[in-house]
Coordinates of C-alpha atoms and ligand atoms in Angstrom, one line a residue:
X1 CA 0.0 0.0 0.0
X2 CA 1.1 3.4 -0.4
X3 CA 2.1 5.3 2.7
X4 CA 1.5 9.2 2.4
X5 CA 2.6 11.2 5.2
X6 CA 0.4 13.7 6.2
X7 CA 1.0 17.0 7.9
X8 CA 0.5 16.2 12.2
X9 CA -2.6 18.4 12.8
X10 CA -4.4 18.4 9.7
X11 CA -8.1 17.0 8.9
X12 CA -9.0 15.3 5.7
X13 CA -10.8 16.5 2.8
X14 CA -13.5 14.6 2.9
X15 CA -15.0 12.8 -0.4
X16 CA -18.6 12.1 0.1
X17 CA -18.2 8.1 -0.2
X18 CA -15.8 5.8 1.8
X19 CA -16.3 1.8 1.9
X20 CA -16.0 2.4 5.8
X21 CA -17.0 5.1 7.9
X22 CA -15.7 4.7 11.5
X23 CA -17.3 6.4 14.2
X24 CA -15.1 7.3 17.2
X25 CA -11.6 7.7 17.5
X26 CA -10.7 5.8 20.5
X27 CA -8.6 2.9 20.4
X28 CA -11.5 0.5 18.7
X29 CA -12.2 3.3 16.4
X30 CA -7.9 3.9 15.8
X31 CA -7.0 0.2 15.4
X32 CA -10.2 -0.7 13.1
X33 CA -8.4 2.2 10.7
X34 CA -5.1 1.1 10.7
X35 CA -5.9 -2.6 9.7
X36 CA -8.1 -1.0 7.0
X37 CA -5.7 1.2 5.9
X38 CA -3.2 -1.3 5.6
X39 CA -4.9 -3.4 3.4
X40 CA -5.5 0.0 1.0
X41 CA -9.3 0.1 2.0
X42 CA -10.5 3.9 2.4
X43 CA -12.4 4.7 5.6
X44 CA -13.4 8.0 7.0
X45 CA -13.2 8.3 11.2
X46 CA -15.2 10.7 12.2
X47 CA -14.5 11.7 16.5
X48 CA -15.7 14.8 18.1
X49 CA -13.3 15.7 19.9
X50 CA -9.6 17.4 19.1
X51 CA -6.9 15.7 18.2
X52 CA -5.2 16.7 21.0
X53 CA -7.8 15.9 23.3
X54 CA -8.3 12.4 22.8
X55 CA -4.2 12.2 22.6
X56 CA -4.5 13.4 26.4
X57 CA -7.7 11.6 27.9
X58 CA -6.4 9.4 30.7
X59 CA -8.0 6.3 31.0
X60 CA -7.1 3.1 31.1
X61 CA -3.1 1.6 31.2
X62 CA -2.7 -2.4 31.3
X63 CA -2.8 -4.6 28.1
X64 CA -2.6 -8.1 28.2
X65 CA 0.0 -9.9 26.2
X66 CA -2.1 -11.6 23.5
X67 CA -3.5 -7.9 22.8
X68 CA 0.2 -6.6 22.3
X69 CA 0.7 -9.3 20.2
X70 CA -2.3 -8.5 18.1
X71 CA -0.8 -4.8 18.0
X72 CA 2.3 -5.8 17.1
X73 CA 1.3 -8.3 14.2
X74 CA -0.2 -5.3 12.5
X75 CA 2.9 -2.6 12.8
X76 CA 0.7 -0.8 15.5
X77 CA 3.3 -1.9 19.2
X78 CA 6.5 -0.2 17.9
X79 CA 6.8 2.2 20.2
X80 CA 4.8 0.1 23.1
X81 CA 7.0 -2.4 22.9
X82 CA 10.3 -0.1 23.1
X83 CA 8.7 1.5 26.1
X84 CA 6.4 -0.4 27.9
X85 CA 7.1 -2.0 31.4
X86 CA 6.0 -5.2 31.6
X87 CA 4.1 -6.6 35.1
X88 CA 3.9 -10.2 36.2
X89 CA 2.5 -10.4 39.5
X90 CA 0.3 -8.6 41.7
X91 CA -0.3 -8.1 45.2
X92 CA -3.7 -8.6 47.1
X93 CA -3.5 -6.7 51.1
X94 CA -5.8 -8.0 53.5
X95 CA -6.1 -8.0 57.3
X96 CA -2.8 -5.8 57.2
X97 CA -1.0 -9.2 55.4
X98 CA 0.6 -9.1 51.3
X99 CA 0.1 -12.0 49.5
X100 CA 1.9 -11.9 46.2
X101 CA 0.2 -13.8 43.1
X102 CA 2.9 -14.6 40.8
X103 CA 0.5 -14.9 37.5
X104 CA 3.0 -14.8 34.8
X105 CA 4.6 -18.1 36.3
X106 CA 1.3 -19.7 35.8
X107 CA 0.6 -18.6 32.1
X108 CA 3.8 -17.2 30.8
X109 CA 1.8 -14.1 29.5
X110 CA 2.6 -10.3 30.9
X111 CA 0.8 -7.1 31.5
X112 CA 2.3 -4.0 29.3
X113 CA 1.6 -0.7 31.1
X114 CA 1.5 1.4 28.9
X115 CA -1.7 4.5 28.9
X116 CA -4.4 4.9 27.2
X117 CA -3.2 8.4 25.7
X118 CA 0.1 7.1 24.5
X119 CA -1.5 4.1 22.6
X120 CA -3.8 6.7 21.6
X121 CA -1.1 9.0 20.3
X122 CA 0.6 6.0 18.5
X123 CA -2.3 4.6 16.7
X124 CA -3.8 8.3 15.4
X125 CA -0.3 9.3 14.3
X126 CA 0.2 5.6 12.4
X127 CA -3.3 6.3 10.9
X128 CA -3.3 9.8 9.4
X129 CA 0.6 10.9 9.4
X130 CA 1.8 7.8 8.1
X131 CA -1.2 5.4 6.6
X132 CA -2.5 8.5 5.2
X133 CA -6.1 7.5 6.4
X134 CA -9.3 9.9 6.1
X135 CA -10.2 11.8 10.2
X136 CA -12.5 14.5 11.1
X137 CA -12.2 16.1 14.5
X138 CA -14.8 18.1 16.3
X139 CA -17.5 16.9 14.1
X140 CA -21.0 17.8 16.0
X141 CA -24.3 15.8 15.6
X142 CA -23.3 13.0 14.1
X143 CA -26.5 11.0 13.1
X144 CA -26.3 7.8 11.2
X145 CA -29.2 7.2 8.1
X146 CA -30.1 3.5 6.4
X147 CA -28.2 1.3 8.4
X148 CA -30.7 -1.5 7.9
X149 CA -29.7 -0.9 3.9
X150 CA -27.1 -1.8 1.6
X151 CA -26.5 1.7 1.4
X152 CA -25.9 3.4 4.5
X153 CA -24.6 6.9 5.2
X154 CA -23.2 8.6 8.0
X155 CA -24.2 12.5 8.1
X156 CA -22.4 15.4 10.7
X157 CA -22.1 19.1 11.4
X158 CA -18.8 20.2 9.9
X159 CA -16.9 22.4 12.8
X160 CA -15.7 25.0 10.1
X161 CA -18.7 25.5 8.3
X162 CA -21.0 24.7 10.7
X163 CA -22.6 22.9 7.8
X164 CA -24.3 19.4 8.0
X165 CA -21.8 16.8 5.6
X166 CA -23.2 13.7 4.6
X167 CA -20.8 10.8 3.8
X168 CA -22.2 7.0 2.0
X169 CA -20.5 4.0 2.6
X170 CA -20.9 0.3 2.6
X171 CA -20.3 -0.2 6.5
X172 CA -20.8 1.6 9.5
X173 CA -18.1 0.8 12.4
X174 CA -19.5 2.1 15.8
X175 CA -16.8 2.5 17.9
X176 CA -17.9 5.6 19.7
X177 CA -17.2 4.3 23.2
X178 CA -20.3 4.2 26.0
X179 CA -21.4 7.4 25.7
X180 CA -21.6 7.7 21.3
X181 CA -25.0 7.8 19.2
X182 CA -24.2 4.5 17.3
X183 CA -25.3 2.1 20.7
X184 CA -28.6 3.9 20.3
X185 CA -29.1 2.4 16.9
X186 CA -30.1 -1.2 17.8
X187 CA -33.3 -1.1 20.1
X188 CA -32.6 -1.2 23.6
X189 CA -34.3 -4.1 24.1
X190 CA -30.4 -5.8 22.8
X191 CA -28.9 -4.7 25.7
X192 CA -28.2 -6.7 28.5
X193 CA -27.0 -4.4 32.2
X194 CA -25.7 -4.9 35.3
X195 CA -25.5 -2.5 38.0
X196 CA -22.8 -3.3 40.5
X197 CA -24.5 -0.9 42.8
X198 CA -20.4 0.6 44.0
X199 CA -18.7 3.5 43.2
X200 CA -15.2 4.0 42.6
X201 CA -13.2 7.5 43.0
X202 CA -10.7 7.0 40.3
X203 CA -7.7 9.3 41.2
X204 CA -5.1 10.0 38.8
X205 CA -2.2 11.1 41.5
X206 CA 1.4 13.0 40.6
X207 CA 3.5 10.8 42.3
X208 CA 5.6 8.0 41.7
X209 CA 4.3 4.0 42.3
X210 CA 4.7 2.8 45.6
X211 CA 4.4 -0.7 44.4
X212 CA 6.1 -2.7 41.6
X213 CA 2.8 -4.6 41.1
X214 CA -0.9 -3.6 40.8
X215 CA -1.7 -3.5 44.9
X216 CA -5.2 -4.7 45.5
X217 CA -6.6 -3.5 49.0
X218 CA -9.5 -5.6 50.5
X219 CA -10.5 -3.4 53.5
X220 CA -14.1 -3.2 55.8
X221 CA -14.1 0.5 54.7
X222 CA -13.8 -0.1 50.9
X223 CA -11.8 -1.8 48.3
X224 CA -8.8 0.4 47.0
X225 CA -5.8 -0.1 44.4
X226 CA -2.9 1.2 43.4
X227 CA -1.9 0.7 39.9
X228 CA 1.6 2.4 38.0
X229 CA 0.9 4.7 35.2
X230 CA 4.6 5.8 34.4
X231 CA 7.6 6.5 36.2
X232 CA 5.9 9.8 37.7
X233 CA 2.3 9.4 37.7
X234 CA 0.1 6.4 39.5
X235 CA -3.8 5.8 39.5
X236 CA -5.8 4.9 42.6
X237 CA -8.9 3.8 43.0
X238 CA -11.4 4.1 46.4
X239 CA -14.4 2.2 46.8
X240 CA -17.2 5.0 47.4
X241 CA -21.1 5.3 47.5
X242 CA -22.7 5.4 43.4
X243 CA -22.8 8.7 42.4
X244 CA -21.0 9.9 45.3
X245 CA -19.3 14.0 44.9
X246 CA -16.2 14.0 44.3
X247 CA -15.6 17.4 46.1
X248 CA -16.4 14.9 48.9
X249 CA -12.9 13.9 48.8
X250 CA -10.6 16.5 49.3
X251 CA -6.5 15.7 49.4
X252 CA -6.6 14.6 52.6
X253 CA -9.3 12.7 53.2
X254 CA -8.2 11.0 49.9
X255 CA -4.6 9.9 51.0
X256 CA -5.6 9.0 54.7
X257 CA -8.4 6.8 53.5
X258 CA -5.6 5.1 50.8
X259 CA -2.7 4.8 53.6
X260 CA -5.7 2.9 55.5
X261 CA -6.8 0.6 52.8
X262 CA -4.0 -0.3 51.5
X263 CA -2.2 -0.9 55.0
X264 CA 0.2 -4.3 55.3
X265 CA 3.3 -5.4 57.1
X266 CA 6.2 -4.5 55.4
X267 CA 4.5 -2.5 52.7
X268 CA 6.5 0.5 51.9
X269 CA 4.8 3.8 52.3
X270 CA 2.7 5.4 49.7
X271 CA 4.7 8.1 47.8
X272 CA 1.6 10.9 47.9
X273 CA 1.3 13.6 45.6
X274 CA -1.2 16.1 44.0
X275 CA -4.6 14.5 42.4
X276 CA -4.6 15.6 39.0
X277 CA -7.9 13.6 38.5
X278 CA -11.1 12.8 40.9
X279 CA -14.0 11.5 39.2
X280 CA -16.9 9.1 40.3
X281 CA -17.3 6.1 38.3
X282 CA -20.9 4.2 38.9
X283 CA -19.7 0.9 38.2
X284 CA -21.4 -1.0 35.8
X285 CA -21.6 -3.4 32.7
X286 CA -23.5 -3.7 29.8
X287 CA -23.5 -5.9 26.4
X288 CA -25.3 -5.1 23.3
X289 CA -26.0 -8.1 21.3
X290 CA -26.1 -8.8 18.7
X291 CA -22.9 -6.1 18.2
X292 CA -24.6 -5.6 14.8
X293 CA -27.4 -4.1 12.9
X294 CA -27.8 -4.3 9.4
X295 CA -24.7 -2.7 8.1
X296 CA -23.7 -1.2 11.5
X297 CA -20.9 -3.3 13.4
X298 CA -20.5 -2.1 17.1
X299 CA -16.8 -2.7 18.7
X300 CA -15.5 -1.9 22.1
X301 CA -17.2 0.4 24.3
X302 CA -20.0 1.2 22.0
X303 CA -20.6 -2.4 22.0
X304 CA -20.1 -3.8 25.8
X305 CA -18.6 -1.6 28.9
X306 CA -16.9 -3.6 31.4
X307 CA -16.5 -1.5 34.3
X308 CA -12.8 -1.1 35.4
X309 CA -12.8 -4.0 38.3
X310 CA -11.0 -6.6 35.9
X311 CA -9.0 -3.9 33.9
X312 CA -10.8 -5.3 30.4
X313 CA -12.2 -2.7 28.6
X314 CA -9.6 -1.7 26.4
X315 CA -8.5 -5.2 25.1
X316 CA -11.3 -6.4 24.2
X317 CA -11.8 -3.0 22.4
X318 CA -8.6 -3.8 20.8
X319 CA -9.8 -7.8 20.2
X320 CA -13.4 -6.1 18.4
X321 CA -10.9 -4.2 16.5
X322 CA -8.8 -6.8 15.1
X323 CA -12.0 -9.3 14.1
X324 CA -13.6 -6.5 12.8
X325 CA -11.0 -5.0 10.6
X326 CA -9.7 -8.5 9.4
X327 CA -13.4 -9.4 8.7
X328 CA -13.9 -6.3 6.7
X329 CA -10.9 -6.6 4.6
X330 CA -11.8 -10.2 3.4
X331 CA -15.5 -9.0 2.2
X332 CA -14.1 -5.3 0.7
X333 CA -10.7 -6.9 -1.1
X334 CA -11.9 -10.3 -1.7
X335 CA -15.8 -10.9 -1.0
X336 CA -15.6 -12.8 1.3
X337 CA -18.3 -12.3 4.5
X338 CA -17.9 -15.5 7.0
X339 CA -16.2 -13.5 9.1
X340 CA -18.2 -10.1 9.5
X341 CA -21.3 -12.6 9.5
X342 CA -19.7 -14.5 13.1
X343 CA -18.0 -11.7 14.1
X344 CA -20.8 -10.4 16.6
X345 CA -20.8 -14.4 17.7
X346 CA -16.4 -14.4 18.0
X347 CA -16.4 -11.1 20.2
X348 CA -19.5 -11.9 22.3
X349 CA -17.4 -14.6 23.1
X350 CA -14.6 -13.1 24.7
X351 CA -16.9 -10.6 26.3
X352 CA -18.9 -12.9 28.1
X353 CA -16.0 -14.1 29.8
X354 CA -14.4 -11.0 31.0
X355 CA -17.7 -10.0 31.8
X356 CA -18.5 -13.0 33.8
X357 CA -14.8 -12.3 35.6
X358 CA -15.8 -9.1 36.3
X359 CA -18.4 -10.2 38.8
X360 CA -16.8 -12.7 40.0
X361 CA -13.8 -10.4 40.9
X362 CA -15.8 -7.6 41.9
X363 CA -17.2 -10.4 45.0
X364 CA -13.8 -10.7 45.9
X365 CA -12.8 -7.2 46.1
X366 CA -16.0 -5.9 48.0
X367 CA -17.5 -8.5 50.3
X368 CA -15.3 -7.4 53.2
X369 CA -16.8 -4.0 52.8
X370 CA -20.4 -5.0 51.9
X371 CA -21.8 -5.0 55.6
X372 CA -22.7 -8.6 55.1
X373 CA -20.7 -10.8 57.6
X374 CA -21.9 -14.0 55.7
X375 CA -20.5 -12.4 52.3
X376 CA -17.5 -11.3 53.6
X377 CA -16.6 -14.9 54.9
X378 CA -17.8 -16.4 51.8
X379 CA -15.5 -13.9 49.5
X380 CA -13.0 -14.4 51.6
X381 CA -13.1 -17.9 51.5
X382 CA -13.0 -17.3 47.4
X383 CA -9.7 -15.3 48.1
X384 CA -7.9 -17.7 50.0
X385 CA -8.7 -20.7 47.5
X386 CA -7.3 -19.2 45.1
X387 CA -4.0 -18.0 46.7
X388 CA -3.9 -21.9 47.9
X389 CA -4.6 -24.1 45.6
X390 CA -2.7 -24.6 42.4
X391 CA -6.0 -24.8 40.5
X392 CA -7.8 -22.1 41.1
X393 CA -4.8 -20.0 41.0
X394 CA -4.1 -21.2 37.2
X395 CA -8.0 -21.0 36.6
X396 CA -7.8 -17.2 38.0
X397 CA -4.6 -16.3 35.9
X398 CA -5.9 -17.2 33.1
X399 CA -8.5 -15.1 33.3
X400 CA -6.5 -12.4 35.0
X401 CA -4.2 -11.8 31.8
X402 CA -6.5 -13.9 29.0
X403 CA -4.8 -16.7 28.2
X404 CA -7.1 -19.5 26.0
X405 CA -9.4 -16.5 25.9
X406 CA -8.0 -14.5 23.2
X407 CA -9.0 -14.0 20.0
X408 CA -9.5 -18.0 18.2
X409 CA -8.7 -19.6 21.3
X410 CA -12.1 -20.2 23.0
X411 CA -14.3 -23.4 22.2
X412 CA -17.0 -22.9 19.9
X413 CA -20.3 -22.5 22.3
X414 CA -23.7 -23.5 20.9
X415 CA -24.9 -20.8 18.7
X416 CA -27.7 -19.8 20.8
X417 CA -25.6 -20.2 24.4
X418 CA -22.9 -17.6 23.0
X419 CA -25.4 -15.0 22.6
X420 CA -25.5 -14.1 19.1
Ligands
FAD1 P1 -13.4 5.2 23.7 O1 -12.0 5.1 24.1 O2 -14.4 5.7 24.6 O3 -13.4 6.0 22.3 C1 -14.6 6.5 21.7 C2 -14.3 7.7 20.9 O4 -15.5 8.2 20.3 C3 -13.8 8.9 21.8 O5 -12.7 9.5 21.3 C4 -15.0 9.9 21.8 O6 -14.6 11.2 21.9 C5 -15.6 9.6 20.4 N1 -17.1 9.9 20.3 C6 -18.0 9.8 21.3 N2 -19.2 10.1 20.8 C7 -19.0 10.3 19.5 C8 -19.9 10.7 18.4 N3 -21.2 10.8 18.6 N4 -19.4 10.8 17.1 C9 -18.0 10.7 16.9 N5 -17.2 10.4 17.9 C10 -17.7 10.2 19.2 N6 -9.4 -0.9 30.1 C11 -8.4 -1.7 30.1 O7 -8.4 -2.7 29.3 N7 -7.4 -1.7 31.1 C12 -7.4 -0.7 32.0 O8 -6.4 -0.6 32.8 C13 -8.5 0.2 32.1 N8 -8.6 1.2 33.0 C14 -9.6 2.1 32.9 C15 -9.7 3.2 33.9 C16 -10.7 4.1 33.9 C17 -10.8 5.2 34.9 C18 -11.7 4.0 32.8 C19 -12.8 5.0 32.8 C20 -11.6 3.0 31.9 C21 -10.6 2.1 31.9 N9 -10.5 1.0 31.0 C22 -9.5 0.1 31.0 C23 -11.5 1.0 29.9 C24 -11.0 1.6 28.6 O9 -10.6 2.9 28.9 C25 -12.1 1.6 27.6 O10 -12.7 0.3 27.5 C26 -11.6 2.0 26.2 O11 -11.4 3.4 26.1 C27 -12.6 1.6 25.1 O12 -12.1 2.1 23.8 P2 -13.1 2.5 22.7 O13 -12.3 2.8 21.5 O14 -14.2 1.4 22.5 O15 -13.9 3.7 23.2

């Protein structure tokens, strides 16, 4: 294919037909245009925010190893892999005791911690600067026409012009995270929710990790965890009421309650600094499913949230991504649809089961502080088996980094029991 470098900051003219109009520029959105652009297919991502905003939203930072690899297959982990840390155990604190759980002994596989707005960075600069591939930021009202036809069309507010541009295209890819217009397409009788009924104060703070592992702190007064960002930067996390104020938790309050939770023998100190985020997450998880609709193919967010417990979200944004972009470059260079007609059936998949961790994790991380003394025993008890026994520590690291649960390695379900 031919590689045309592009000037850093500019949009692209925009033609009024693309094969593939992406909607969202996160990584789902990113990835999907790189594998298309690699295979010379045109596609138009359309994101309303700035370039430099979505470069700088923090969000998430771990990637399991199978996802790297997917990156890296496709040209996309270059600067990941030269820069990434790698993490192979973490570290569960209860009762003021650390337990280590050595997971990369069990599975061979690692976390990568590398954040959201550097993978970000990597895969918009790839797509536009390098791969030459169509974006337009700060596009408003962006409404999506026909999808239930072979001829679809994606329409939006140009942010120059402030006139309404209307683009066709063979395929719609929805990748406009949880809060995007394309989830809203398929009736919402498709979605299944769950409502973990928790809050977490997700705290981004300026100081350095206190831990060379993710620290996960199972306390009476709330679940917290510490989790490295980079060398100067770490993210915590405090169980708190659902939709609890942030303004709630001023500095103090926030580092008292984290030198608390995170208490154990030996444990170094926390290395405190200033918050330079505070925001409320209302935990929950959702699936849409079938992930398509007509000519409209959901992937990541836009498709299933899986609230941050299990650390999920953004690989199997990244898995959606690889399926989808693979499937759409067999039907738009070759003709072939077997895999955009299972993919909805290959990610549900994968989703199910980090979903179904999820819930099993979030038991173990908030019984203690559920106010349920029966609950608390029992999650306990789920803690303790699986720092003792050999098989449910391999069952849980498996999960933990998605090993056998990556993209082609889960057994075929009945169609009906996968959830297509
Ligand atoms: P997004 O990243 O949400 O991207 C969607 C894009 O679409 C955005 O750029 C948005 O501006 C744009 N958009 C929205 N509406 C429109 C519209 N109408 N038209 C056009 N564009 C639109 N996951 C992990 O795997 N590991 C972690 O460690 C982890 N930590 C997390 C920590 C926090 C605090 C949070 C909130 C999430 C975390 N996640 C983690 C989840 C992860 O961030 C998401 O799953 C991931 O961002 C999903 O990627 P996406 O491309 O599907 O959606």
């Amino acid at each position: 294919m031919t590689r045309t470098p592009r000037p850093a900051d500019a949009d692209s003219p925009c033609p009024a037909r693309f094969p593939v109009v992406v909607v969202g520029a996160g990584p789902a959105g990113l990835t999907l245009g790189n594998i298309l652009r690699a295979a010379s297919v045109d596609c138009l991502v359309l994101e309303t925010g700035t370039r430099k905003f979505i470069e700088q939203r923090p969000r998430a930072g771990f990637i399991e190893e199978w996802a790297v690899r997917g990156l890296e297959r496709r040209g996309l982990a270059g600067r990941l892999l030269e820069h990434a840390p790698t993490h192979t155990e973490c570290e569960f604190r209860v009762g003021g005791a650390r337990q280590r759980f050595r997971y990369t002994e069990l599975t061979g596989m690692r976390h990568f911690v590398y954040p959201q707005p550097l993978l970000v960075t990597d895969l918009v600069r790839e797509y536009a600067d390098v791969r030459g591939g169509a974006v337009r930021f700060g596009v408003r009202d962006v409404t999506l026409h026909d999808t239930d036809t072979d001829h679809p069309s994606v329409s939006y507010v140009c942010p120059e012009s402030g006139e309404r541009q209307v683009v066709h295209c063979d395929v719609v890819a929805g990748c406009d995270g949880a809060r995007g217009v394309t989830r809203t397409v398929p009736p919402p009788g498709r979605t299944a929710r769950h409502d973990y009924g928790i809050g977490w104060l997700a705290l981004l703070a300026e100081a350095p990790p206190s831990s060379d592992s993710v620290v996960f702190g199972i306390n009476e007064r709330g679940f917290a965890a510490h989790m490295a960002r980079s060398p100067q930067v770490t993210r915590y996390y405090l169980e708190c009421p659902p939709g609890d104020d942030p303004e709630n938790w001023p500095h103090d309050r926030v580092w008292s309650e984290l030198r608390h939770r995170l208490a154990a023998t030996g444990a170094p100190p926390l290395t405190e600094g200033r918050l330079l985020e505070r925001r409320v997450l209302d935990m929950h998880n959702y699936v849409v499913q079938p992930m398509t609709s007509g000519r409209l193919f959901l992937a990541g967010d836009a498709a299933h949230l899986t609230a941050p417990i299990a650390a999920k979200g953004m690989n199997l944004a990244l898995h959606d991504a690889f399926l989808l972009g693979d499937a759409l470059v067999a039907w738009l260079t070759g003709g072939d649809d077997h895999g955009l007609r299972g993919y909805s059936e290959a990610s549900l998949r994968l989703v199910w089961q980090y979903q179904e961790f999820s819930l099993w994790l979030s038991d173990v991380f908030h019984g203690a502080s559920s106010g349920d003394p029966f609950r608390a025993g029992t999650t306990l008890a789920r803690l303790r088996r699986l720092l003792d026994s050999p098989t449910a520590a391999a069952a849980f690291a498996e999960l933990y980094i998605g090993k056998h649960t990556a993209h082609g390695h889960l057994t075929p379900f009945s169609r009906a029991g996968a959830g297509r």
